[in-house]
Structure formats: structure tokens, C-alpha cells
Short mmCIF file of C-alpha atoms (C1' of nucleotides) in Angstrom, two decimals:
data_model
loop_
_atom_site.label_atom_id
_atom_site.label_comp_id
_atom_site.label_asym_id
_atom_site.label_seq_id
_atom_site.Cartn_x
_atom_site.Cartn_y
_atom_site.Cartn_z
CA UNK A 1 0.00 0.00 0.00
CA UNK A 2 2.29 2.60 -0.80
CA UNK A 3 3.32 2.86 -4.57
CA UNK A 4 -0.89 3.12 -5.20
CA UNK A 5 -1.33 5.61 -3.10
CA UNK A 6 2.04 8.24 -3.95
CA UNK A 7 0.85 7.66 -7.20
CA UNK A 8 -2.60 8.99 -6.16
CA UNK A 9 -1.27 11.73 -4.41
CA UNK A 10 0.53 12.75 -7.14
CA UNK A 11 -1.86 13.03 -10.24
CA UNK A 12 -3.96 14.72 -7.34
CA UNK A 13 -1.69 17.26 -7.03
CA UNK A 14 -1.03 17.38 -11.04
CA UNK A 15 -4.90 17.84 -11.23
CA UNK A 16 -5.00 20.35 -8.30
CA UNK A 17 -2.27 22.91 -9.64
CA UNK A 18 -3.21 22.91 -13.12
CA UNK A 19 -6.82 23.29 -12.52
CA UNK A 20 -5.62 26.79 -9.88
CA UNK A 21 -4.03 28.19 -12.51
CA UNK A 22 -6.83 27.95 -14.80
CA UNK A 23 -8.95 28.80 -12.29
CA UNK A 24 -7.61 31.94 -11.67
CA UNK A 25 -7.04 33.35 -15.36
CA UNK A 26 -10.10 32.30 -16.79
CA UNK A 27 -12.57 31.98 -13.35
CA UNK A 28 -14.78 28.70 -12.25
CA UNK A 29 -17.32 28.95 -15.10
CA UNK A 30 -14.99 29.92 -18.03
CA UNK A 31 -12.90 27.01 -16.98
CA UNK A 32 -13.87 23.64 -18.42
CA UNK A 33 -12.92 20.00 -17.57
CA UNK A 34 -11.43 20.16 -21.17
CA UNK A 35 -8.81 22.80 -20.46
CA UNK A 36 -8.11 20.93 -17.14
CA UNK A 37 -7.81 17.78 -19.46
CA UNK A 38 -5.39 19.71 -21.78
CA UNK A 39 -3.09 20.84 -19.01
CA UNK A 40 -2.49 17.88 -17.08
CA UNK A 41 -2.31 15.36 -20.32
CA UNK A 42 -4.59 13.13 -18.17
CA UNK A 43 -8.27 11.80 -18.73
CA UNK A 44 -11.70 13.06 -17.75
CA UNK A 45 -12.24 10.56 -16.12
CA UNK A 46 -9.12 10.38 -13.82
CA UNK A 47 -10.70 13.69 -12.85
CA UNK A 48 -13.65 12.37 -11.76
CA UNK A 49 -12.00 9.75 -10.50
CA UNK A 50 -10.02 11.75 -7.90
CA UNK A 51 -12.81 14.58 -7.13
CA UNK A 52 -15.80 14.19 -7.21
CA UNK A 53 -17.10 16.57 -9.87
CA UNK A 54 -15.89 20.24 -11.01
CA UNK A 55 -17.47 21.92 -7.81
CA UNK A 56 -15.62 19.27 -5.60
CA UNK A 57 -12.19 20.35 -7.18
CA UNK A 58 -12.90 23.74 -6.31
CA UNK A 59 -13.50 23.46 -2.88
CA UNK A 60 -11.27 21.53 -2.53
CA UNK A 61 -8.76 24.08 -3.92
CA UNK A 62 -10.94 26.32 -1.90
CA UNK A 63 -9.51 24.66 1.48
CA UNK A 64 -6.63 24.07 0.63
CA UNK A 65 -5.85 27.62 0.38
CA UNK A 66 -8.05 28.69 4.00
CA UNK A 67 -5.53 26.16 5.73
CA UNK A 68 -2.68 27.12 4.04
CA UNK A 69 -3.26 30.78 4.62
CA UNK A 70 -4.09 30.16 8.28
CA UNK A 71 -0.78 28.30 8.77
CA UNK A 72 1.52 31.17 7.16
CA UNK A 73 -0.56 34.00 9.69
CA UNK A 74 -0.12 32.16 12.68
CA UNK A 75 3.87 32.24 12.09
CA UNK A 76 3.63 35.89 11.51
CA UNK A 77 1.17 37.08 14.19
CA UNK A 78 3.51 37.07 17.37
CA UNK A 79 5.38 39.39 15.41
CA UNK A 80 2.53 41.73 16.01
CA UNK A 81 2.78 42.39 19.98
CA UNK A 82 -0.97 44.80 20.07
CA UNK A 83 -4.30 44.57 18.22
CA UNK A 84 -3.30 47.89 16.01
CA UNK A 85 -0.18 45.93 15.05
CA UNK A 86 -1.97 43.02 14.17
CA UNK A 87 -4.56 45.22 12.32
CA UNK A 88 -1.77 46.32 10.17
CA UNK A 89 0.01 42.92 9.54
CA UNK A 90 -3.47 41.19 8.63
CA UNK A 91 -3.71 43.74 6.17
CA UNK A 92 -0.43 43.50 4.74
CA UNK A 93 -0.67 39.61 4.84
CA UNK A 94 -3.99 39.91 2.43
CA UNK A 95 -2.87 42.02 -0.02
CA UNK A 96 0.37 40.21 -0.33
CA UNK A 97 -1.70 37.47 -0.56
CA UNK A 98 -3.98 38.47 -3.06
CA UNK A 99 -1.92 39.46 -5.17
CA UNK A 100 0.09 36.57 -5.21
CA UNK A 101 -2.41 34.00 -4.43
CA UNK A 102 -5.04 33.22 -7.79
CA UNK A 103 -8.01 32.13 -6.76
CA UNK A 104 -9.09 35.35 -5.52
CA UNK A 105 -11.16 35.72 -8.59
CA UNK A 106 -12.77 32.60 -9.26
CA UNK A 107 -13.70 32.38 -5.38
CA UNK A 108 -15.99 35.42 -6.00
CA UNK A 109 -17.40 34.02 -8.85
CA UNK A 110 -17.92 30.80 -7.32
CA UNK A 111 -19.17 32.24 -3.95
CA UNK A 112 -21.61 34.74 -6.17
CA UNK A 113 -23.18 32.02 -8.46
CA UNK A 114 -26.26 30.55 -7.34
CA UNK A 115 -25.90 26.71 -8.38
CA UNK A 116 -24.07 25.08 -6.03
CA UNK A 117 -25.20 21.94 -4.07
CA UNK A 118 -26.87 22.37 -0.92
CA UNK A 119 -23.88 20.96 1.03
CA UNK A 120 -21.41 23.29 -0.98
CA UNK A 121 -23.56 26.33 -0.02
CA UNK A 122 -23.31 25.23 3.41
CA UNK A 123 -19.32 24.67 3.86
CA UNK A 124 -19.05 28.37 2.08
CA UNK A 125 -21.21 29.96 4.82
CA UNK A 126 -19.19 27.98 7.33
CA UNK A 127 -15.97 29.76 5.54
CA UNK A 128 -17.30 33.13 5.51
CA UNK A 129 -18.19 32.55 9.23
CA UNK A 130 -14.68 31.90 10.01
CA UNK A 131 -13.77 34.93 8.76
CA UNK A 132 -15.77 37.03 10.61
CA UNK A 133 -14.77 35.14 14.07
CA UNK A 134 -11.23 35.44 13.45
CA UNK A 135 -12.11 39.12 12.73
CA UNK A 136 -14.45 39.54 16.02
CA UNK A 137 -11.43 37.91 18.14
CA UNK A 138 -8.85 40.51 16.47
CA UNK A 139 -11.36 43.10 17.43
CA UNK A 140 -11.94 41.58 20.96
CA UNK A 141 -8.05 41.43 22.21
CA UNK A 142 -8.03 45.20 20.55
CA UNK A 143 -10.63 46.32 23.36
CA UNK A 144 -9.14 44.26 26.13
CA UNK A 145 -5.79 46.07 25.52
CA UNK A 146 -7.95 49.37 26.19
CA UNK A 147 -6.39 49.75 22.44
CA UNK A 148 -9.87 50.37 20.81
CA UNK A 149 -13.00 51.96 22.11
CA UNK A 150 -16.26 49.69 20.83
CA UNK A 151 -18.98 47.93 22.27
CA UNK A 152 -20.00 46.79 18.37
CA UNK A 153 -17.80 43.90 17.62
CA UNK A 154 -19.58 41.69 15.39
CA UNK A 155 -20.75 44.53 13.76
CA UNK A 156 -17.30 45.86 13.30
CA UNK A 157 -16.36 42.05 12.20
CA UNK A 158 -18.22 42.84 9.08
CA UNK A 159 -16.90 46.45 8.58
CA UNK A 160 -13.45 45.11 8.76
CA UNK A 161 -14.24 42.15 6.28
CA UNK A 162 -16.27 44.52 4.20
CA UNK A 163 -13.25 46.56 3.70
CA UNK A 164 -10.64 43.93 3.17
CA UNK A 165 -13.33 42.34 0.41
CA UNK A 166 -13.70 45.60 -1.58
CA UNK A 167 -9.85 46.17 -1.66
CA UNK A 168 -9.59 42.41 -2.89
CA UNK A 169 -11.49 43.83 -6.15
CA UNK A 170 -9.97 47.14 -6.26
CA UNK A 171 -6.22 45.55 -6.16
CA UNK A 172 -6.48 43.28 -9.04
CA UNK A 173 -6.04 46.36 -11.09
CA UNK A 174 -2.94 47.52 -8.82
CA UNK A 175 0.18 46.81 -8.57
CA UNK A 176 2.37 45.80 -5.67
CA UNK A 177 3.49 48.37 -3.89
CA UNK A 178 -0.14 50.48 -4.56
CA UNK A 179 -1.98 47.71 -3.25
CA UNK A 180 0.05 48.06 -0.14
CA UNK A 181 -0.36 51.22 0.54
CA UNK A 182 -4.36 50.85 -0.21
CA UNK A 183 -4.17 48.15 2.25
CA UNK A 184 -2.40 50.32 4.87
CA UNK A 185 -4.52 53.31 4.39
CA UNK A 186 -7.35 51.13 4.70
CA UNK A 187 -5.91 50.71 8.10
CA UNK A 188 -5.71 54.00 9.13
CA UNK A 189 -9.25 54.75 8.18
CA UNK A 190 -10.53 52.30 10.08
CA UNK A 191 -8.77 52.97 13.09
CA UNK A 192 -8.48 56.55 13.21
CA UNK A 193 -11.38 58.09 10.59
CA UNK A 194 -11.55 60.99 8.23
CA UNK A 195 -13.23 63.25 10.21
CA UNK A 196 -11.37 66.32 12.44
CA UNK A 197 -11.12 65.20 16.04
CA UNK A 198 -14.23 67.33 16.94
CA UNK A 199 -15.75 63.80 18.21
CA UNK A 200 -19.25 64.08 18.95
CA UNK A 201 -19.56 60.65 20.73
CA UNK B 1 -43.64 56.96 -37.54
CA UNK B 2 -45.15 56.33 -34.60
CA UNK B 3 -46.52 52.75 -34.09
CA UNK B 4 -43.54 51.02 -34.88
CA UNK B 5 -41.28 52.92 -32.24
CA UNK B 6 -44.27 52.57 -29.55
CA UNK B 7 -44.07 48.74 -29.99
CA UNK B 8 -40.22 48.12 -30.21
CA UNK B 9 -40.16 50.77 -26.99
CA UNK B 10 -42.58 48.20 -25.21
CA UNK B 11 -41.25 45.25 -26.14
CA UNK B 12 -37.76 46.29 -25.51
CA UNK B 13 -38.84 47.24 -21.99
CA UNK B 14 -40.96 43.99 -21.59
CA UNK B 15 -37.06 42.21 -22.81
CA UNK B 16 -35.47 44.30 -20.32
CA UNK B 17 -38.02 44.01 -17.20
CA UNK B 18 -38.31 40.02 -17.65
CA UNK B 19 -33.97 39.86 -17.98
CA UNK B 20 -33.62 42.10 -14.72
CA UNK B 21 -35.26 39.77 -12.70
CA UNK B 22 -33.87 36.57 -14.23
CA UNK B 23 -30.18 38.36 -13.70
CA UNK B 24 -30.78 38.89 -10.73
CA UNK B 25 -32.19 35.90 -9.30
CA UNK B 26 -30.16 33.52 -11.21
CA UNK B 27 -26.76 35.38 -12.41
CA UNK B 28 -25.83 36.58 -15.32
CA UNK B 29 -24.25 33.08 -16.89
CA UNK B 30 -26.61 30.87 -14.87
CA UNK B 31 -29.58 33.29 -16.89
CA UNK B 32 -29.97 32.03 -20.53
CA UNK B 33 -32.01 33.58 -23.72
CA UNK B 34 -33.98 30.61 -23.45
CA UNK B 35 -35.10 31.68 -20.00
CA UNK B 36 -36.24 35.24 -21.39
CA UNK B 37 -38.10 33.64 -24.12
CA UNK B 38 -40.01 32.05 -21.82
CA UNK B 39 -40.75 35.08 -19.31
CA UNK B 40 -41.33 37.31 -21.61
CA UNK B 41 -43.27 35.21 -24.38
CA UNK B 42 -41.59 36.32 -27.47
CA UNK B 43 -38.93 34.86 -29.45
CA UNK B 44 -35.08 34.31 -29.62
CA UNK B 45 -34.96 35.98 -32.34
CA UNK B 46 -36.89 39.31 -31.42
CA UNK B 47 -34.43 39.62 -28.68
CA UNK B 48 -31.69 39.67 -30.78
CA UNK B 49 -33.51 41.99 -32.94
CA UNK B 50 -33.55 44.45 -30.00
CA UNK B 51 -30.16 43.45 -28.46
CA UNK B 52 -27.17 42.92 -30.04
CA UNK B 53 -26.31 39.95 -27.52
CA UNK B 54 -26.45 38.90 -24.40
CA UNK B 55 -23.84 41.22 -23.15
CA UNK B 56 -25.59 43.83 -24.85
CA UNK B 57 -28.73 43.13 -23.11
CA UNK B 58 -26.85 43.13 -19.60
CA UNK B 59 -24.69 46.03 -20.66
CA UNK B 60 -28.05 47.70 -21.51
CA UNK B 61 -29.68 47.14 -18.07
CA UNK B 62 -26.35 48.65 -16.27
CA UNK B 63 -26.03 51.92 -17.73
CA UNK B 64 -30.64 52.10 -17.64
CA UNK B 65 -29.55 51.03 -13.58
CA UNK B 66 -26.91 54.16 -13.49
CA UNK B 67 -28.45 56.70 -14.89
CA UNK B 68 -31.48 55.93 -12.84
CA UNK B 69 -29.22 56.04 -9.50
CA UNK B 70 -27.72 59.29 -10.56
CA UNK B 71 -31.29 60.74 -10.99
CA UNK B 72 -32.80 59.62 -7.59
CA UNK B 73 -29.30 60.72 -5.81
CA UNK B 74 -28.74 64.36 -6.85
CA UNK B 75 -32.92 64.48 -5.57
CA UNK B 76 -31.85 63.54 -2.25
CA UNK B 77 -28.29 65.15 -2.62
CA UNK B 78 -29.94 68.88 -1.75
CA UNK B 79 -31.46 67.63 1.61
CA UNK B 80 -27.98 67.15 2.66
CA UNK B 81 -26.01 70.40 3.96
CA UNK B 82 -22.64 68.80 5.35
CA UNK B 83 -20.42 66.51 3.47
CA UNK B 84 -20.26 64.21 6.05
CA UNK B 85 -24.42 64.19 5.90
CA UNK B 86 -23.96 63.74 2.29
CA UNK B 87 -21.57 60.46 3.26
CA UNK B 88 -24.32 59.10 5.29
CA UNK B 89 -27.22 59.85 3.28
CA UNK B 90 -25.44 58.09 0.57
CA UNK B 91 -24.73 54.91 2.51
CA UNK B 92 -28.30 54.94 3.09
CA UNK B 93 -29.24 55.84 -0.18
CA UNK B 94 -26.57 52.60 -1.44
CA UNK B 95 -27.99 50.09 1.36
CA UNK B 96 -31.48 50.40 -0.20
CA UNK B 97 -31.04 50.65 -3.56
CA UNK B 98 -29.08 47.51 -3.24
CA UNK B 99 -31.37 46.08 -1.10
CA UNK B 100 -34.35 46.92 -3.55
CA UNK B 101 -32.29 46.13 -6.78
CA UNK B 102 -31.76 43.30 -8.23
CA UNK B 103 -28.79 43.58 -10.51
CA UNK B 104 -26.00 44.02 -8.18
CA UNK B 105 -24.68 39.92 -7.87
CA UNK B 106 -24.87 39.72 -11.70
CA UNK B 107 -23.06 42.36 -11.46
CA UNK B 108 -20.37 41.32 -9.95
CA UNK B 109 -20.23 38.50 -11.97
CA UNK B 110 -20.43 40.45 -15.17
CA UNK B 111 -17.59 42.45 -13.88
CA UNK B 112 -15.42 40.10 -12.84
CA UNK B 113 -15.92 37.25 -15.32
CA UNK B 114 -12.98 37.63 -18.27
CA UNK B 115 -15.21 36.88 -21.38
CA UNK B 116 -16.40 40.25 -22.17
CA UNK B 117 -15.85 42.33 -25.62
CA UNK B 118 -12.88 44.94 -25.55
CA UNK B 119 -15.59 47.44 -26.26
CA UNK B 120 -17.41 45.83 -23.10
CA UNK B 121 -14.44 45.84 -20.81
CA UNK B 122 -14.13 49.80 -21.78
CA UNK B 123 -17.45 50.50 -20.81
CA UNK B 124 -17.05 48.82 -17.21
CA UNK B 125 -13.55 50.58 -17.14
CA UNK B 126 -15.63 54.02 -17.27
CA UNK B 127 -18.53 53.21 -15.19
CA UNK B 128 -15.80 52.12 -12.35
CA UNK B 129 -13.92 55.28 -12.85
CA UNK B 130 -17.38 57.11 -12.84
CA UNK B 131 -18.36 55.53 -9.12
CA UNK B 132 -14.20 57.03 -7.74
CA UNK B 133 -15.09 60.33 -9.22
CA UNK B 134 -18.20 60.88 -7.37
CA UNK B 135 -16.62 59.84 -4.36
CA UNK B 136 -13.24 62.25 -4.95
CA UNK B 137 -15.95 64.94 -5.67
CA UNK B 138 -17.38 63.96 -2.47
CA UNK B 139 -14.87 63.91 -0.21
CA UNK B 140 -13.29 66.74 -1.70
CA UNK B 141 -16.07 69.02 -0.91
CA UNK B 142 -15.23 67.97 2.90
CA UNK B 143 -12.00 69.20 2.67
CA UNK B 144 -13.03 72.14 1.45
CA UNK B 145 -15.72 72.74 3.89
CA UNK B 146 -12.66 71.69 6.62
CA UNK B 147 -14.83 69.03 7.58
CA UNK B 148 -12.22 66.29 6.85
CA UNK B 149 -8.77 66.36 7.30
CA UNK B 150 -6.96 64.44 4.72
CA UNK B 151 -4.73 65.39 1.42
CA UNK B 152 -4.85 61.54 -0.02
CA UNK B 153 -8.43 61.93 -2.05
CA UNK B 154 -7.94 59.47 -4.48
CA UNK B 155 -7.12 56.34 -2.05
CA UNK B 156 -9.85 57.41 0.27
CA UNK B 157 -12.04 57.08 -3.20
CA UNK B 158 -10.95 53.70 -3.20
CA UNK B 159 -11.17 52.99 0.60
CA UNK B 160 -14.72 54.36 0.55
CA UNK B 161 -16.02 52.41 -2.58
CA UNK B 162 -14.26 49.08 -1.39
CA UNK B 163 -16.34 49.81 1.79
CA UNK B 164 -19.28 49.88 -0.18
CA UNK B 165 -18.23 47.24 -2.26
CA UNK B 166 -17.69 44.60 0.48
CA UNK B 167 -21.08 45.59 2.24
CA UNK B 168 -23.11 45.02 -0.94
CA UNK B 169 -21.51 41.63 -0.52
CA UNK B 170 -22.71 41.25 3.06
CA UNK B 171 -26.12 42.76 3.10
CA UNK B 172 -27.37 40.39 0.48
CA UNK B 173 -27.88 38.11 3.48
CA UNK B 174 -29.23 40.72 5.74
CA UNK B 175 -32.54 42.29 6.37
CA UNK B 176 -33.36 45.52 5.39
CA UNK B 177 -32.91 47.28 9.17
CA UNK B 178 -30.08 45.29 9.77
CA UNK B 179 -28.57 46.61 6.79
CA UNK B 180 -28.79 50.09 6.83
CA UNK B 181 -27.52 49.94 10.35
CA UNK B 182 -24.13 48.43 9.22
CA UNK B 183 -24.03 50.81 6.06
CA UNK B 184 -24.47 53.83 9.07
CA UNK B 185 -21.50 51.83 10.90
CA UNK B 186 -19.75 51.66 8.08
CA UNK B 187 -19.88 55.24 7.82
CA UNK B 188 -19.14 55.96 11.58
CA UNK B 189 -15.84 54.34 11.38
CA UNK B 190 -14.92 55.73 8.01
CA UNK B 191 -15.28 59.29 9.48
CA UNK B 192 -14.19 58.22 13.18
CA UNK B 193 -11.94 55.25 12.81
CA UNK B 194 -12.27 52.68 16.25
CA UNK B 195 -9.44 53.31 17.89
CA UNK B 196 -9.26 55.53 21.13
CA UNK B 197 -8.16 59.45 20.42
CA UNK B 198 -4.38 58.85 21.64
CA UNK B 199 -3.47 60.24 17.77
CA UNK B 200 0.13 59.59 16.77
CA UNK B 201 -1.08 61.87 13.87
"C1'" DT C 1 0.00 -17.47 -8.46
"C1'" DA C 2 -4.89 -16.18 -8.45
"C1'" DT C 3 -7.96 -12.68 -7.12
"C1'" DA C 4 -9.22 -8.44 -5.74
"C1'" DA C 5 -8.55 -3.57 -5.44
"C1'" DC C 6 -7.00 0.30 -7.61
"C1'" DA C 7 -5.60 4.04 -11.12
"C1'" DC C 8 -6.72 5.29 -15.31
"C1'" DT C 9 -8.44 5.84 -20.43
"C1'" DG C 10 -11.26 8.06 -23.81
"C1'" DA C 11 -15.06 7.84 -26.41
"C1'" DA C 12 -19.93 8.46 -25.94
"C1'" DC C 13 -23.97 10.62 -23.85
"C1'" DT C 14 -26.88 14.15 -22.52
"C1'" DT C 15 -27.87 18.89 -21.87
"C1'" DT C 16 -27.42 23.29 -22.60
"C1'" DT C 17 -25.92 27.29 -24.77
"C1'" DA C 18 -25.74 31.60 -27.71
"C1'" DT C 19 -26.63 32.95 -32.12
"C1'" DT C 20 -28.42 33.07 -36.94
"C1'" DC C 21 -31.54 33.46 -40.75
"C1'" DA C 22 -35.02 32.52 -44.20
"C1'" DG C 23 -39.39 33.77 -44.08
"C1'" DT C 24 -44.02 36.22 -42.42
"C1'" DA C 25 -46.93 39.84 -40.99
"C1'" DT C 26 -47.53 44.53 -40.02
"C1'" DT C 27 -46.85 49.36 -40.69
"C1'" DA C 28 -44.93 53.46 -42.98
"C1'" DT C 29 -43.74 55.84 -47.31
"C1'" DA C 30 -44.11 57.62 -52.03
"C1'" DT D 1 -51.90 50.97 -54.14
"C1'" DA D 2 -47.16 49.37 -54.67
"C1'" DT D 3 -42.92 49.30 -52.32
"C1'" DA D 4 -39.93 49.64 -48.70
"C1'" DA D 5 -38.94 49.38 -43.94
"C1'" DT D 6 -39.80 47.38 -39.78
"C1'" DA D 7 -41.07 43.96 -36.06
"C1'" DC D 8 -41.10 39.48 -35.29
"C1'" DT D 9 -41.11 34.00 -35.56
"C1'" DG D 10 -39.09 29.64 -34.59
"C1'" DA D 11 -36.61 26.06 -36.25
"C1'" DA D 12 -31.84 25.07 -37.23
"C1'" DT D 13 -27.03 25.41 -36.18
"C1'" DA D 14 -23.06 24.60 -34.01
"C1'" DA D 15 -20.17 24.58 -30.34
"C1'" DA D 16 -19.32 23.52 -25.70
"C1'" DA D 17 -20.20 21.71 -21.36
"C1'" DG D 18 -20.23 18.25 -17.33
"C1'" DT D 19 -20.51 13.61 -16.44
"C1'" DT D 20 -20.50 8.48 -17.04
"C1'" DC D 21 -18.86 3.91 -17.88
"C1'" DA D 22 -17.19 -0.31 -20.08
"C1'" DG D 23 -12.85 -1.66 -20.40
"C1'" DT D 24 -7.34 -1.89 -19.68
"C1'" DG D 25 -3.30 -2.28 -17.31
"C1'" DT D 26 -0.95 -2.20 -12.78
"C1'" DT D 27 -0.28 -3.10 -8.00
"C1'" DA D 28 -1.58 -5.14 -3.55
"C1'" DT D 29 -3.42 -9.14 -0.98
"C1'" DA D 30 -4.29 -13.98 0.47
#
DNA sequence: TATAACACTGAACTTTTATTCAGTATTATA
DNA sequence: TATAATACTGAATAAAAGTTCAGTGTTATA
């Protein structure tokens, strides 16, 4: 049990990274089993036989990339000692991310379009809920620090990911460096506003 | 002269009306001609007498959507003295017309799927560029009024829209309350930021 | 070594799609 | 009234898509 299964893992892989890159220059729809077929040099059916359809392969790209990214944050956040700190560093860690990582794109596409299985629906709302919580707990240690003043976290949650979702658009038409420095000023609007310190709260 | 432009006007409209509501309930791929044949009653063919494609069609319902927001905007623009009132009336003024219209997933889609027509991608190109201008104007009247303090207008353009970008994203799953109170939010911490008034500014 | 499990092929199947076009009926024009 | 322009039909086209499956060779198991 051993030459079966590295030989598994590796056409799984094959299948994986070619479908990513298509993925992410054409999108989910505009990408067809065909072109998948084309890149790889294997069947259809060894597709099919290693996911379980074309929805399958992309969450399963989809994960993939959620664990991955989780993995590379957690080395990085003890670099960031407060909340504002970490604030900034998320922010930095997206838009490096995005621009380097492809499937940016296609995830919008896929999480937009309305035909997915029930169970696919459901695993994307879990996603998106993960999200917010690891925004809420960013938000949480901010106000136990005495670092921000808020009573609204979840709301704030979804201010934070709202923001970080509209740059992801915005920064496909930038380039490095100006996507950084969205990304940071992003981060200074949200923590310190626009308006002139004549607070009325 | 006179018949003939009274029926294609109502039968264009009829094409238009019955492909809003498809778009927007199914997507702009998911939402075939077939589909609008069978909403609307009338043949393949008559819509592509009327339209030049499908793009056309959606292209069509996006700048009939603009205009329209334009219009009802500078109506409400008036009742709004301050800049920062202006900001807030038109987060309001977003929540619910994207809570009341329909187009704004396919839209998403439409922009962010790669198969378009150079002429197409132009178009969108504009339209984008069309949304950061109002938003420079905007926030440049603050300045001027010494309401905001700021010299960066263009990436505040961008912050702002990819505020409003990402909550058209997240309100699709909300209620109509619940979404105007996170577009005001939204608008709090744009103006105030979260973070306690210890500026390093 | 015989049998079972596995990895894989690739053509065939089924749907679905956008788009066209020869032809028809209605309305305007001269 | 004759002719031209216009509004429309609907079947045909043609390309593309996702998915399946009978069959082939290879590797593990007993």
C-alpha cells in the first residue's frame, strides 16, 4: 500500500495545480474539464475519478488555500505584539496574498453564483463565518488592551471584512506596492477616521 | 412613424423588465435567452432583434440602472447640507437601492468574469472610474468645507467604494434594518476610525 | 499465483448554450 | 396601391459543457 497511493497523491496534485491556474485566469465557469484535461495530459475521467465533480475540485482548492493561509498568519502574528499591530500585519498579509495568491477571482465568482449543491452552499457559509470570528477575536483582544473603544464587535467584524473584500477587487487592477499602501490606508481609516477630532460621541 | 417605435419601446422594456429579474435571481451566466423567451413570451430571435447579444442586453440594463441612481441621488443630494451628511445619506441611499435592486450579484459577476468584448471591458472601465469620481468629488467638498482632514483623495475614493463594495456583498444576506444599520457603521468608522483618540497623527 | 482492489483511459452521452436566418406579418412611405 | 422598412417567428445550427462507464493495465493481498 504505498506505490498506489504516492501515485494517487501525485496526479492529485497534477490535477490540483493545473486546474488553480486555470482557475484563476479564466474563473470557475470559463474554466472547463477540457482545459483541465489539456493541461495535465490526463483523462476526464481520472478527474472524476479523484474529485468528485468540477465543484468538488474547487473546494477543494478552496480549502486548501483557507488552511494554508491560516498556517503562514499564525507564524507571523507574534510578530505583532498589540491589536493595532496586528490590524496592520493582517492587512499587509492579504494584499500580499492576493496578489500573489489566484483564486481570488474565481472564489468570488464561485461564492456569487447561485448553483451550487446544498452541502457546498453550506461549507461556504461555514468559511465566511470563520472569517468574521477570526475578525471579532482581532477586534476583541483590541478592546481588552484598552487599544480600541467599541462595544459593536460583530458589527465591526463585518466592517473590517467589508473593507478587506472591496480592496480584494480594487487591487487586481494595482500593482504591488499600490496595493500596499491601499491596504495600509485602509488601516488608518478604520482605526483613526476621516473626520477632524471634533468627536461628537 | 409612430406605431412602430411605440411597440419596439414596449417590447424592448418587456425584454429588459423580464432579464432584470432573471439576472438577478439567477446570475448573469446561470440566466440564458432561453429563459427570457419564456418570461417574456416572445422569441429568440426578437431579442436579438432588439439586443445585439447577451452582453448587450446586460450592458443595456447597467447603464438604464446608473443613470437611474444618478437621478434619484442628486434628488436627495440637496437635503444634505454637510459633506459628512452627504456620506451618510449616501450609505443609506446605497444600502437600499441595493437592497431593492436586483442587478447588483450579476453584477459582480459580469464584472469580474474575463469573457467580455474589448468594447465591453471599456465600458465597465468608465462606469468604475465614474463611481471614484463621485466619491473624490465627495470627499473633496469635505475638505473644502474643513470638515475632513486628509490630502490623499484618491485612495480614500478607493477605501470608501471598497467599503461599499464589500457591504453590498454582506447585506445580500441581511434584512433591510439590519442593513442600513451596518451601512451607518460603516460610515461611523470611516469618518471616526475605532481606535481611542491617543493620535500619533 | 490467483484474485481483488485500484488508477486510469477516452469515447460516448446528454444537456445546454448563444446565435443566426429565411421567411411572415404589419406598418410606414411615395 | 405598390414598395420599402420594420417587427417578429421559430426552427436550425453549431459549439461547448459536465458527467459516465465499459474496459485496460498495474499493484496489492491472500
Amino acid at each position: 500500500m504505498n506505490k498506489k497511493k504516492q501515485q494517487t497523491e501525485q496526479t492529485k496534485k497534477k490535477i490540483a495545480d493545473a486546474a488553480r491556474a486555470l482557475f484563476a485566469q479564466k474563473g470557475y465557469k470559463a474554466t472547463s474539464i477540457e482545459d483541465i484535461v489539456k493541461a495535465t495530459g490526463c483523462s476526464a475521467g481520472n478527474i472524476y475519478y479523484h474529485f468528485k465533480n468540477k465543484e468538488g475540485l474547487f473546494l477543494y482548492l478552496l480549502e486548501e488555500w483557507n488552511t494554508e493561509w491560516d498556517k503562514t498568519w499564525l507564524d507571523k502574528e507574534t510578530l505583532y505584539p498589540t491589536a493595532i499591530d496586528k490590524l496592520y500585519g493582517m492587512a499587509e498579509h492579504l494584499a500580499l496574498d492576493q496578489l500573489n495568491h489566484p483564486l481570488t477571482k474565481a472564489a468570488d465568482e464561485f461564492f456569487n453564483n447561485s448553483e451550487k449543491a446544498p452541502d457546498v452552499e453550506e461549507r461556504i457559509h461555514e468559511m465566511v463565518k470563520g472569517y468574521l470570528d477570526f475578525n471579532r477575536q482581532l477586534l476583541q483582544r483590541g478592546i481588552d488592551n484598552h487599544e480600541f473603544e467599541t462595544t459593536n464587535v460583530t458589527g465591526l467584524a463585518i466592517i473590517l471584512d467589508s473593507l478587506m473584500l472591496g480592496l480584494n477587487q480594487h487591487s487586481r487592477r494595482m500593482e504591488r506596492e499600490e496595493a500596499l499602501e491601499a491596504y495600509r490606508l485602509a488601516m488608518d481609516v478604520f482605526l483613526h477616521g476621516i473626520a477632524k477630532p471634533t468627536r461628537t460621541r
